[in-house]
Coordinates of C-alpha atoms and ligand atoms in Angstrom, one line a residue:
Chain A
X1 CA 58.5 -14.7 42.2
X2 CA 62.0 -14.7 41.9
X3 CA 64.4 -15.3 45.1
X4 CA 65.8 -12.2 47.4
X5 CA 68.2 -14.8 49.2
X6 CA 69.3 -17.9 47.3
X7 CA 72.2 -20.2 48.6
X8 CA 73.1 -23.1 46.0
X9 CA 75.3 -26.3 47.5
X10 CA 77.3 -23.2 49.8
X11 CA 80.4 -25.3 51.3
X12 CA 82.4 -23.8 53.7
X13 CA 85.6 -24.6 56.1
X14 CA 87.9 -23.8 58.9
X15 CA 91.1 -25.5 58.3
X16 CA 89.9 -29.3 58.5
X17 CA 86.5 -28.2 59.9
X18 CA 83.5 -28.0 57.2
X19 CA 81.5 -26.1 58.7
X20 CA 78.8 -25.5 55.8
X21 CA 78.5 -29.1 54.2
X22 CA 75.9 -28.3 51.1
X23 CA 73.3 -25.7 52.4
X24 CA 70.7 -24.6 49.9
X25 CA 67.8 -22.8 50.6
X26 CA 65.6 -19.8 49.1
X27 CA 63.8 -16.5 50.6
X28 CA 61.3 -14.9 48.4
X29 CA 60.2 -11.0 49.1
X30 CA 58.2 -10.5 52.0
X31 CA 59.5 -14.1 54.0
X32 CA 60.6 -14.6 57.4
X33 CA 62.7 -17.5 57.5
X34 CA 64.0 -18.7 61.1
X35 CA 67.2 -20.5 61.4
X36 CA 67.7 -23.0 64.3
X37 CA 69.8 -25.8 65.2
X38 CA 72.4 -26.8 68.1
X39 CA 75.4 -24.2 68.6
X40 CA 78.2 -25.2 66.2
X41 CA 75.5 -26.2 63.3
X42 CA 76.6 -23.3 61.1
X43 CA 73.9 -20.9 61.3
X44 CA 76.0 -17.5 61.9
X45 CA 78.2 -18.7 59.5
X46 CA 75.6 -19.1 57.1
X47 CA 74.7 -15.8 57.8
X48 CA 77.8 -14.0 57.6
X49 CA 78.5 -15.6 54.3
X50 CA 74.9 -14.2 52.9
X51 CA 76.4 -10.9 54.2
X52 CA 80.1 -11.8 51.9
X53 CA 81.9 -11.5 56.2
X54 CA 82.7 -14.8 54.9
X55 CA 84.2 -16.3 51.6
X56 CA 82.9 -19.8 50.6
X57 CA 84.6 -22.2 48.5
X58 CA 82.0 -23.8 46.7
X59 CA 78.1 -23.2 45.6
X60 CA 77.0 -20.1 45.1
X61 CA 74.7 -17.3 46.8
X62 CA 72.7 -14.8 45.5
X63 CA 71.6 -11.6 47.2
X64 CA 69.4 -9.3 45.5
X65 CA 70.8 -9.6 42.8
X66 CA 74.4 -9.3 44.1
X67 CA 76.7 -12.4 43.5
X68 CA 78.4 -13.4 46.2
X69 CA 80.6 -15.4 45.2
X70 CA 82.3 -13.5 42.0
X71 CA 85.4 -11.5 42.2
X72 CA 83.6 -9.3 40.9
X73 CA 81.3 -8.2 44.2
X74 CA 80.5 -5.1 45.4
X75 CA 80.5 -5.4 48.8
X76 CA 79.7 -2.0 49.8
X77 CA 76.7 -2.0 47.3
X78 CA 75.4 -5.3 48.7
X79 CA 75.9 -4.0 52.2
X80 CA 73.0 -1.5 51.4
X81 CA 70.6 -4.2 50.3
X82 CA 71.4 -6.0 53.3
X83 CA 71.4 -5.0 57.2
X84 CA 72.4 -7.6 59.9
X85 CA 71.7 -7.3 63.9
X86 CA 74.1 -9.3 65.8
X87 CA 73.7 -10.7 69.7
X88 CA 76.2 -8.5 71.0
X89 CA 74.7 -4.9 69.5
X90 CA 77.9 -3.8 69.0
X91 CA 76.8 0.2 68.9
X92 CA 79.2 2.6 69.0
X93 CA 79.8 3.6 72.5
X94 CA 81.3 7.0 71.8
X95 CA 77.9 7.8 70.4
X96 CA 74.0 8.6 71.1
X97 CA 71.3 6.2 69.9
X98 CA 70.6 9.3 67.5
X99 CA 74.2 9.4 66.5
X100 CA 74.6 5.6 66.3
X101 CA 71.8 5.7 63.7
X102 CA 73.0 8.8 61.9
X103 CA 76.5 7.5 60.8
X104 CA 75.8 5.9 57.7
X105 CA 72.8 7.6 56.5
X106 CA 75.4 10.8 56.9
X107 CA 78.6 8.6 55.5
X108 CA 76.9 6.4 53.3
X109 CA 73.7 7.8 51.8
X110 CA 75.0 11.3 51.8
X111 CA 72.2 12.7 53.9
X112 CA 72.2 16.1 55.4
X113 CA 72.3 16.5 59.4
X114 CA 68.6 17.6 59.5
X115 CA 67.3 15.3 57.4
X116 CA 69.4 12.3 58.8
X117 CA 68.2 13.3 62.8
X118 CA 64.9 13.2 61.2
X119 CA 65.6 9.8 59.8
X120 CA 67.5 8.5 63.1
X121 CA 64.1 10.0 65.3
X122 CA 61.5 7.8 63.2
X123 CA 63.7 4.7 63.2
X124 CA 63.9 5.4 67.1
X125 CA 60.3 5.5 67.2
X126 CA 59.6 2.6 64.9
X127 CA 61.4 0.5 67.7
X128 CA 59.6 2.5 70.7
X129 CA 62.7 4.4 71.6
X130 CA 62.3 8.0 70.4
X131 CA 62.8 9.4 74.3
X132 CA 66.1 7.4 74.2
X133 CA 67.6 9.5 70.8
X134 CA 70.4 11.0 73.6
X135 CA 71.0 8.2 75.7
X136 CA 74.7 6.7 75.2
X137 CA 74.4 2.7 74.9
X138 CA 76.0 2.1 78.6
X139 CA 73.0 4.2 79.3
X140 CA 70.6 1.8 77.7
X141 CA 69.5 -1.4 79.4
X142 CA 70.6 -4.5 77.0
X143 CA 66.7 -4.9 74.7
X144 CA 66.8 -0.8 74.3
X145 CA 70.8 -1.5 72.9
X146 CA 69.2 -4.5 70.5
X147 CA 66.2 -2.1 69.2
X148 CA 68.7 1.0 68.8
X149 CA 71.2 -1.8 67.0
X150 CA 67.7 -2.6 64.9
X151 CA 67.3 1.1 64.0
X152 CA 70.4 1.7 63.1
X153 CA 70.3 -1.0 60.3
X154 CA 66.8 -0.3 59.1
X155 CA 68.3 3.2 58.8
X156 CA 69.5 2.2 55.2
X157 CA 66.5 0.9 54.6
X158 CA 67.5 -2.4 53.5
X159 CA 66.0 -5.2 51.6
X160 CA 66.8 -7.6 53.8
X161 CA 67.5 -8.0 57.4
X162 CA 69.6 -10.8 59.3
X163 CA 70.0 -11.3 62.5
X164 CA 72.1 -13.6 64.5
X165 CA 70.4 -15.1 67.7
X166 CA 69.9 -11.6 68.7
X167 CA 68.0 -12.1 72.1
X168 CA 70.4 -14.4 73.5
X169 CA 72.1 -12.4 75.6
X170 CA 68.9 -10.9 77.1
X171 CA 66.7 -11.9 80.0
X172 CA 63.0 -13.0 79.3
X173 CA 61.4 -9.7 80.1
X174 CA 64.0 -7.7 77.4
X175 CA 63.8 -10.5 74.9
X176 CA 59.9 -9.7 74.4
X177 CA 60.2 -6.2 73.9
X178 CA 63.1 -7.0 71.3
X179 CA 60.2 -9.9 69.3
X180 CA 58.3 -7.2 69.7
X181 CA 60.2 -5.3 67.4
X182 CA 60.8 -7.8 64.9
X183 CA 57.5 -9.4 64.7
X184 CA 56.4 -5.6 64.1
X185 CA 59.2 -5.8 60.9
X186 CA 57.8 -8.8 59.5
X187 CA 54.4 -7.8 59.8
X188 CA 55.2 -4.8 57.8
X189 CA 56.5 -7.0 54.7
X190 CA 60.3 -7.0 55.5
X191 CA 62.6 -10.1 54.5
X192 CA 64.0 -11.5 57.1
X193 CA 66.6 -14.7 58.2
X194 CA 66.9 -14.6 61.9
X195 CA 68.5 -17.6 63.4
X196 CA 67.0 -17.8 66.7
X197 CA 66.5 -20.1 69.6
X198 CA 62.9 -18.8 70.7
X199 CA 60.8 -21.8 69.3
X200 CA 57.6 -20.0 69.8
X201 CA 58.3 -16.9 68.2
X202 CA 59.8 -18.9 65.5
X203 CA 56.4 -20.8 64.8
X204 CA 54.3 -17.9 65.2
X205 CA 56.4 -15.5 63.1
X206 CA 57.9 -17.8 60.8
X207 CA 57.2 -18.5 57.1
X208 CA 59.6 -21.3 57.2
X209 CA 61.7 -22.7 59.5
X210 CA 65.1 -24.1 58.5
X211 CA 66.6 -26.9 60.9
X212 CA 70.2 -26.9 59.7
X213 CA 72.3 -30.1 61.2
X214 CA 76.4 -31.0 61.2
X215 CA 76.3 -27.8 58.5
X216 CA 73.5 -29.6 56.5
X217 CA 69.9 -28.1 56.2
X218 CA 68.7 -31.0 57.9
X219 CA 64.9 -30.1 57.7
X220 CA 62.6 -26.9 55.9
X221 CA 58.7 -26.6 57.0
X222 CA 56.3 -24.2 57.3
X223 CA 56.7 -22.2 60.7
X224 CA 53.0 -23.5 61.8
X225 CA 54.4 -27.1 61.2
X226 CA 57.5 -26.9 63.6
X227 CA 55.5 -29.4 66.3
X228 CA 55.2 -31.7 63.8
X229 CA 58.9 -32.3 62.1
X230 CA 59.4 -35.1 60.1
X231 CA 63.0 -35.9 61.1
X232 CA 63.5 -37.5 64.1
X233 CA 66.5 -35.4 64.7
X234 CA 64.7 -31.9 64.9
X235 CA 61.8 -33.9 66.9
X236 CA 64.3 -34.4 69.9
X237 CA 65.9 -30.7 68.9
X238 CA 62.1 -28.7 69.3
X239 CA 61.5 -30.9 72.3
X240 CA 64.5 -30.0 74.2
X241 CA 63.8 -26.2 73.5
X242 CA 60.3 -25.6 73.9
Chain B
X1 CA 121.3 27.6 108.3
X2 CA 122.2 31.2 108.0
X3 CA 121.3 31.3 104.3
X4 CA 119.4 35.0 103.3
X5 CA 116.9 34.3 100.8
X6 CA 117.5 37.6 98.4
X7 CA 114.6 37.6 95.4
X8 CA 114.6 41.1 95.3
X9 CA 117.6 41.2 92.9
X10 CA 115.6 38.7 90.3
X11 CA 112.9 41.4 89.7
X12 CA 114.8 43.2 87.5
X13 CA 114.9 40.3 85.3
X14 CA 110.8 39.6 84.9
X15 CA 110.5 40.3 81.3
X16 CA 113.5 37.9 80.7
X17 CA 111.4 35.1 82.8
X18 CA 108.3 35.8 81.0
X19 CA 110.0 35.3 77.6
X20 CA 111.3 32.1 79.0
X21 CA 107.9 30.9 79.8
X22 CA 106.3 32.2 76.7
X23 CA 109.0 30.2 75.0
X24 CA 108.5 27.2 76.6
X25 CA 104.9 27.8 75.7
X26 CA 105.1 27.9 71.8
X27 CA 107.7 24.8 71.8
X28 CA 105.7 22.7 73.9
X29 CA 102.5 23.5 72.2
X30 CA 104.0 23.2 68.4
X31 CA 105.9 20.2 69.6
X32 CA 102.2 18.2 70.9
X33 CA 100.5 19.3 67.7
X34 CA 102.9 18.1 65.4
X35 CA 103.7 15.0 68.3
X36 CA 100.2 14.1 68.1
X37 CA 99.8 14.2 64.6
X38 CA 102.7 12.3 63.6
X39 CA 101.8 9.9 67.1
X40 CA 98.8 9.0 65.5
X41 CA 99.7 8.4 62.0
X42 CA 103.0 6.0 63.3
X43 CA 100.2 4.1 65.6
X44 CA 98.1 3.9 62.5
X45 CA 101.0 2.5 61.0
X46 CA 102.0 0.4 63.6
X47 CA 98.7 -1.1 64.4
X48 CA 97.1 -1.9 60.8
X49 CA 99.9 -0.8 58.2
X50 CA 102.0 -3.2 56.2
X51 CA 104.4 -5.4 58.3
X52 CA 107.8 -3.9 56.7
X53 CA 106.5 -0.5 58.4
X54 CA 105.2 -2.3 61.4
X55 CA 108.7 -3.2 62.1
X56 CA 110.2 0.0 61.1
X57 CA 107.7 2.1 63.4
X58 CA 108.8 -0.4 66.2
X59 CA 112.4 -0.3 66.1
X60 CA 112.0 3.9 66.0
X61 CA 109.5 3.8 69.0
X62 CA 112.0 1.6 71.0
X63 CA 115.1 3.3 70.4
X64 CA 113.1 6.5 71.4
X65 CA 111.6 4.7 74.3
X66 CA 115.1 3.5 75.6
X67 CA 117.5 6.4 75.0
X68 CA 117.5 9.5 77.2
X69 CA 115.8 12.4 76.1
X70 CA 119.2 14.6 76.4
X71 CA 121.0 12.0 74.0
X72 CA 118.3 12.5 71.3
X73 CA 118.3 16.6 71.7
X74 CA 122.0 16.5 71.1
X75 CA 122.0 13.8 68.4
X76 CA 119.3 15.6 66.5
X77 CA 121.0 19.0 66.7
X78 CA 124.3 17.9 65.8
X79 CA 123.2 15.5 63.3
X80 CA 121.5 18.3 61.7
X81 CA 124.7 20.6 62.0
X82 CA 126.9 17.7 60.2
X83 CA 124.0 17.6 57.2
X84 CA 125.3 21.0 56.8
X85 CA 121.4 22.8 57.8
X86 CA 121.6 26.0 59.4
X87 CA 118.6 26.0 61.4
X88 CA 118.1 27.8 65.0
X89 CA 118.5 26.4 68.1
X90 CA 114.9 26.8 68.7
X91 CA 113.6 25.0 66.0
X92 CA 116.2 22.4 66.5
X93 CA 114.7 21.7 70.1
X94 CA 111.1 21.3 68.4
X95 CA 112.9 19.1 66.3
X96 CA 113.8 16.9 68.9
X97 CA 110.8 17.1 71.0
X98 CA 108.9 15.8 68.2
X99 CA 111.6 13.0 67.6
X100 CA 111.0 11.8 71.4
X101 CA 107.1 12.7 71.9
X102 CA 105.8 10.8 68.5
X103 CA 106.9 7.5 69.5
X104 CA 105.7 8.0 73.1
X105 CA 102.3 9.2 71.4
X106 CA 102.3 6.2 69.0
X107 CA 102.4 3.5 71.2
X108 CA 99.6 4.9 73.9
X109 CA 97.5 5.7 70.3
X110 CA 98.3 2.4 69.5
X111 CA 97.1 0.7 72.9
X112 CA 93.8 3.2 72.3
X113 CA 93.5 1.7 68.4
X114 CA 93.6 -1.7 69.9
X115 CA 91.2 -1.4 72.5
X116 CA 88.2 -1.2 69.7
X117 CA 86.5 -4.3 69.0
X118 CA 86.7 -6.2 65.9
X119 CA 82.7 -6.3 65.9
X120 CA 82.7 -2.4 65.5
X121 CA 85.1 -2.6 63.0
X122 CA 82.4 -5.1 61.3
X123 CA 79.1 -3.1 62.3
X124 CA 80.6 -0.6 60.5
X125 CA 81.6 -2.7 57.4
X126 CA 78.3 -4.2 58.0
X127 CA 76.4 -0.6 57.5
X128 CA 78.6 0.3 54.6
X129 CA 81.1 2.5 56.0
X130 CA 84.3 2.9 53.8
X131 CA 87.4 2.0 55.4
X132 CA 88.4 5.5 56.2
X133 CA 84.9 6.4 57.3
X134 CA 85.4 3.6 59.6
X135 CA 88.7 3.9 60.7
X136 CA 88.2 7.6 61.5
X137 CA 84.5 7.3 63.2
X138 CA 84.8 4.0 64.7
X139 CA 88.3 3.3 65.4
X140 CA 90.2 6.6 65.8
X141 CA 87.3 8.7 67.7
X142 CA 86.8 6.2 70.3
X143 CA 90.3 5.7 70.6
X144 CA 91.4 8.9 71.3
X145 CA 88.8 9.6 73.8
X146 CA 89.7 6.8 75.8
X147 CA 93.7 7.5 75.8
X148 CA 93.1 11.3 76.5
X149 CA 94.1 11.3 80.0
X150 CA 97.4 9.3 79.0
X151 CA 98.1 11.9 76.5
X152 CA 97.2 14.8 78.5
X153 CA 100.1 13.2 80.8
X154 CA 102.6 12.8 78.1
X155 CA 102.4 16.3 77.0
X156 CA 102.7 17.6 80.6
X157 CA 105.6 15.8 80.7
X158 CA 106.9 17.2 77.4
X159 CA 106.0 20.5 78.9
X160 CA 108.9 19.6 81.7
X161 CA 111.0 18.1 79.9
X162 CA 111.5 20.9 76.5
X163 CA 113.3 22.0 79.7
X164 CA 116.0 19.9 78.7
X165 CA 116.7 21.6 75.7
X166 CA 118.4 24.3 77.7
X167 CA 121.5 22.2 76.9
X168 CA 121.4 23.3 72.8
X169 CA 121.0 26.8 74.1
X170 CA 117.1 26.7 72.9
X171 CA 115.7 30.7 75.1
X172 CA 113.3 28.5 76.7
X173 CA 112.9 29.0 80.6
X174 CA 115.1 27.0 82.0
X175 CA 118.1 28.7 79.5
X176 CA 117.1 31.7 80.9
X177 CA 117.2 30.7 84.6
X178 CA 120.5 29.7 83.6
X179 CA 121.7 33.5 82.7
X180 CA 120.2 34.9 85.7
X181 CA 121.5 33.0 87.8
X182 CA 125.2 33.2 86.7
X183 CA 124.1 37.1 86.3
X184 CA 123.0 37.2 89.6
X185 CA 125.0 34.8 91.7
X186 CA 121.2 33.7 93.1
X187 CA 121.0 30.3 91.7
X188 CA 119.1 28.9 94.5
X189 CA 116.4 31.6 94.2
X190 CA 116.5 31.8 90.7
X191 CA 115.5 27.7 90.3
X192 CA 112.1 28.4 92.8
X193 CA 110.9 30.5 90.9
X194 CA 111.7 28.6 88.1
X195 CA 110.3 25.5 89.7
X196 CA 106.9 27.6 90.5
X197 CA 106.6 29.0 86.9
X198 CA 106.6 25.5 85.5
X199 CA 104.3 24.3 88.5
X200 CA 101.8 27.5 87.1
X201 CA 102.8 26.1 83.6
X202 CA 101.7 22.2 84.2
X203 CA 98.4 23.9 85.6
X204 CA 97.5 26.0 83.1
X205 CA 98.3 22.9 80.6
X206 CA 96.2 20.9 82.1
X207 CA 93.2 23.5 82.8
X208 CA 93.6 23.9 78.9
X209 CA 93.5 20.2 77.6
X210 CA 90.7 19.7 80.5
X211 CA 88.3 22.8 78.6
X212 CA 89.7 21.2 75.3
X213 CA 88.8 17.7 76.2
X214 CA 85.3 19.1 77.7
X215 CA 84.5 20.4 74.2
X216 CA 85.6 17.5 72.2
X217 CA 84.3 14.5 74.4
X218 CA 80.7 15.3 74.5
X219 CA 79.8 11.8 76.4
X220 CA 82.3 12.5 78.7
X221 CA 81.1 15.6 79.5
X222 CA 77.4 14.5 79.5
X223 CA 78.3 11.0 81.4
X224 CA 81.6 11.9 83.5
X225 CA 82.9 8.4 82.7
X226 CA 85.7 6.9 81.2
X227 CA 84.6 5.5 77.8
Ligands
ADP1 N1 86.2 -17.6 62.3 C1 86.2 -18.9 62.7 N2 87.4 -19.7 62.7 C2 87.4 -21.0 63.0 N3 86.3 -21.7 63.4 C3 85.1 -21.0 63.4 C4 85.0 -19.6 63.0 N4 83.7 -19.3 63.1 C5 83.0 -20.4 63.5 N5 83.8 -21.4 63.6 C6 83.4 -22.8 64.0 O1 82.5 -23.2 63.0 C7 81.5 -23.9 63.6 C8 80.1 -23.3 63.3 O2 80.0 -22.1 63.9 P1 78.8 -21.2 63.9 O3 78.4 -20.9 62.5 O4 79.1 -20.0 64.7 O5 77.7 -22.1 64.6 P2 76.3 -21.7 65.2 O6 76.0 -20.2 64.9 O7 75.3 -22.6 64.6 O8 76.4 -21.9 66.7 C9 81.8 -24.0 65.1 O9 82.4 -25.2 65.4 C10 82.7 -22.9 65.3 O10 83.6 -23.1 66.3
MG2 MG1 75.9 -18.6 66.2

C-alpha cells in the first residue's frame, strides 16, 4: 500500500529557530494519525507544510502524489486532494453555512447553484447541521462554526483531511459534538492527521499516534498503545494530559 | 428686524431650480460611480499592489486629502484648458469630483480591505480559490459591506460639496441660485430654498443607498448588524 502522506527528513526554520528538526513519518489510505506534543513542538507547522502554507528547506513531502517540495507544484491541484480545519473556523462571516460551503464547489469545481445547494445541504447534514444551512456564523455557537468549517472542506471531497487542534477553542460540551463529527469521518474510511490535545479521543480514534518533541518525532505507536509509551518523555507528556 | 420675507418672486423661476437639482443629481451620481470604482481599484492598489504604486497611490490620496476641494476644481479645469481640451464645464466638474472623491474612497476601501483576516485569505487559498476568486469573495465583499455606512457618508458629502463647482460655472444648483438671486435681488430667500433642496437631496440620497444597501447586504438585512 503505497503512502497518501509521506514526510522524508522535513527541516524547517524561522530565522535561527528550527522548528522542524528531521520529521518523517507515513499515512496510508484509510489512517487516522493524531499528532500531539507541547505547544511550540511543530505540529501546525508540520501541518501547514503537508498543505505547501509553508516552504521547507530540506527533506521532502509527498501528498497524493503531489510533490511538495518541487518548483514545480501545483498548489491549487494539491489543494483539492487536501482539506484542512483550523481552531479558529475561520468561515466567511459575510456568508450562510450554505453559502460558506458553496463557494468552492461553485468557484472551484465549477458546479451549478442547484447542484452545489444540494451538495452544501448533505455536507450540512453529514455534520448534523442541515437546520442551520441559513444561519450566518456569528449566529452559530462555536462547535456548529467547527462542523460548518468541517463541511465546507469535505465539500471538495478531499483525500485527506487535516486539522489543527480544532477543539481548542471550545468548551467540553461543544468539543464532543465536534469528535463526534470526526470520529464519524474516520469511521467512514477518510485519511486523516489531526493534531489534537484530547488524549482519549486520540487513543480511541487513532491508528497511530505521533509524539513529536523540540521538532523531532519523538515517539510513533499504535493509538491503543498511548498508556504505554516507551519514552520517558511522552510518559510524563500523556500523564500531564489525561 | 423689519426684513419682509418675499418668495413669491422665486416661483417664477421653478423649472430653473429643478434643472439645478436634476443637475446636481447626474454629477453626483456619475461622479460616486466612477469615485467608487476607481476608490476601489487605488485601495486595491494601495493595499496589496507593488510598492512603487503603493507609494504613488499615497502621495495622490494625500495631496487630495490635504488641499481644498475649490483648489482641485480650479486646477483641474484650468489644467485641462492649458492641455488645450475643450471640454464643458460640466464634465470638467465630474472631472474634478472624481479627482477628490477617489482618494477619499480609497483609503476608507482600504481600511475595509484591511480589516479581513489573513486566515480567510488562507481558508480560501486553503479550499482552492484563485486569487481573484478570493480577493473578490473573500476580501472585497466583506469589505465593502463593512465600510458601507462610511461611504454612504462620503458620497453625501460629495452630494454637498459638487456645490462647489458653481465657481467653474458647472448649471448645477447652487450656479443657478446664483442667477436668481442677482435676477431677483432675493439672495437671502433664494439660499433657503436652496439649503432645503439639498436637505430633500441628502435624504433622498440616503433613502436610495439605504434600499441599495438593503438589496445588496443580505446579512445585514437578515441580521441588522454591522458585519
Ligand atoms: N510564521 C511564523 N514565524 C515565526 N515563528 C513561527 C511561525 N509559526 C510558528 N512559529 C514558531 O515555531 C514554533 C513551532 O510552532 P507551531 O508549529 O505552531 O507549534 P505547535 O503547533 O506544536 O504549538 C513556535 O516556537 C512558534 O512560535
Ligand atoms: Mg499549533
Amino acid at each position: 500500500m503505497s503512502a497518501v502522506v509521506k514526510l522524508s527528513n522535513v527541516h524547517k526554520s524561522f530565522g535561527a529557530l528550527k522548528v522542524l528538526d528531521g520529521v518523517s513519518f507515513e499515512v496510508n489510505r484509510g489512517e487516522v494519525v493524531a499528532v500531539i506534543g507541547q505547544s511550540g513542538s511543530g505540529k501546525s507547522t508540520a501541518l501547514r507544510c503537508i498543505n505547501a502554507l509553508e516552504t521547507i528547506e530540506q527533506g521532502s513531502i509527498e501528498v497524493c502524489g503531489h510533490a511538495i517540495h518541487s518548483d514545480k507544484l501545483d498548489k491549487r491541484a494539491l489543494r483539492l486532494d487536501v482539506g484542512i480545519v483550523f481552531q479558529s473556523y475561520n468561515l466567511f462571516p459575510h456568508l450562510t453555512a450554505e453559502q460558506n460551503i458553496m463557494l468552492a464547489p461553485t468557484c472551484v469545481r465549477k458546479l451549478g447553484k442547484k447542484e452545489a445547494k444540494d451538495l452544501a445541504r448533505e455536507c450540512l447534514a453529514r455534520v448534523g447541521l442541515a437546520e442551520k444551512a441559513d444561519h450566518y456564523p456569528e449566529q452559530l455557537s462555536g462547535g456548529q462554526q467547527q462542523r460548518v468549517a468541517i463541511a465546507r472542506s469535505l465539500a471538495m471531497q478531499p483525500k485527506v483531511m487535516l486539522f489543527d487542534e480544532v477543539t481548542s477553542a471550545l468548551d467540553p460540551q461543544l468539543t464532543g459534538e465536534v469528535l463526534k463529527v470526526m470520529e464519524d469521518l474516520a469511521r467512514g474510511g477518510m485519511t486523516m492527521i489531526l493534531v489534537t490535545h484530547e488524549m482519549s479521543f486520540a487513543r480511541k480514534v487513532a491508528t497511530n499516534v505521533i509524539y513529536m518533541r523540540q521538532g523531532k518525532v519523538w515517539e510513533t505507536l499504535p493509538g491503543h498503545q498511548l498508556e504505554n509509551p516507551s519514552t520517558p518523555e511522552l510518559r510524563e507528556f500523556v500523564g500531564s494530559e489525561l | 428686524m423689519t426684513y419682509e420675507f418675499d418668495f413669491s418672486s422665486l416661483l417664477p423661476y421653478w423649472r430653473e431650480f429643478a434643472e439645478g437639482v436634476w443637475l446636481t443629481l447626474q454629477l453626483s451620481a456619475i461622479s460616486t460611480v466612477l469615485g467608487f470604482v476607481g476608490g476601489a481599484l487605488c485601495a486595491i492598489a494601495r493595499a496589496d499592489g507593488p510598492p512603487w504604486l503603493q507609494r504613488v497611490v499615497g502621495a495622490y490620496v494625500e495631496v487630495i486629502r490635504n488641499t481644498p476641494l475649490l483648489v482641485q476644481v480650479f486646477l483641474v479645469y484650468f489644467g485641462i484648458a492649458i492641455l488645450g481640451i475643450r471640454i464643458d464645464a460640466n464634465l470638467a466638474a465630474v472631472l474634478a469630483l472624481v479627482v477628490n472623491v477617489v482618494a477619499y474612497t480609497c483609503e476608507i476601501m482600504r481600511a475595509g480591505i484591511q480589516s479581513v483576516h489573513k486566515a480567510q485569505i488562507e481558508a480560501a487559498d486553503c479550499l482552492g480559490l484563485t486569487k481573484t476568486q478570493t480577493y473578490w469573495h473573500v476580501v472585497l465583499r466583506p469589505a465593502i459591506e463593512r465600510v458601507y455606512p462610511a461611504l454612504v457618508s462620503q458620497y453625501v458629502l460629495l452630494m454637498l460639496a459638487s456645490s462647489i463647482t458653481s465657481q467653474i460655472s458647472a448649471e448645477e444648483l447652487t450656479a443657478v441660485a446664483n442667477r436668481i438671486q442677482s435676477d431677483t435681488f432675493r439672495s437671502f430667500e433664494t439660499y433657503i430654498v436652496v439649503g432645503l433642496l439639498y436637505l430633500a437631496l441628502s435624504f433622498v440620497v440616503r433613502g436610495a443607498f439605504s434600499v441599495f444597501g438593503m438589496l445588496v447586504f443580505t446579512r445585514r438585512r437578515r441580521l441588522g448588524t454591522p458585519l
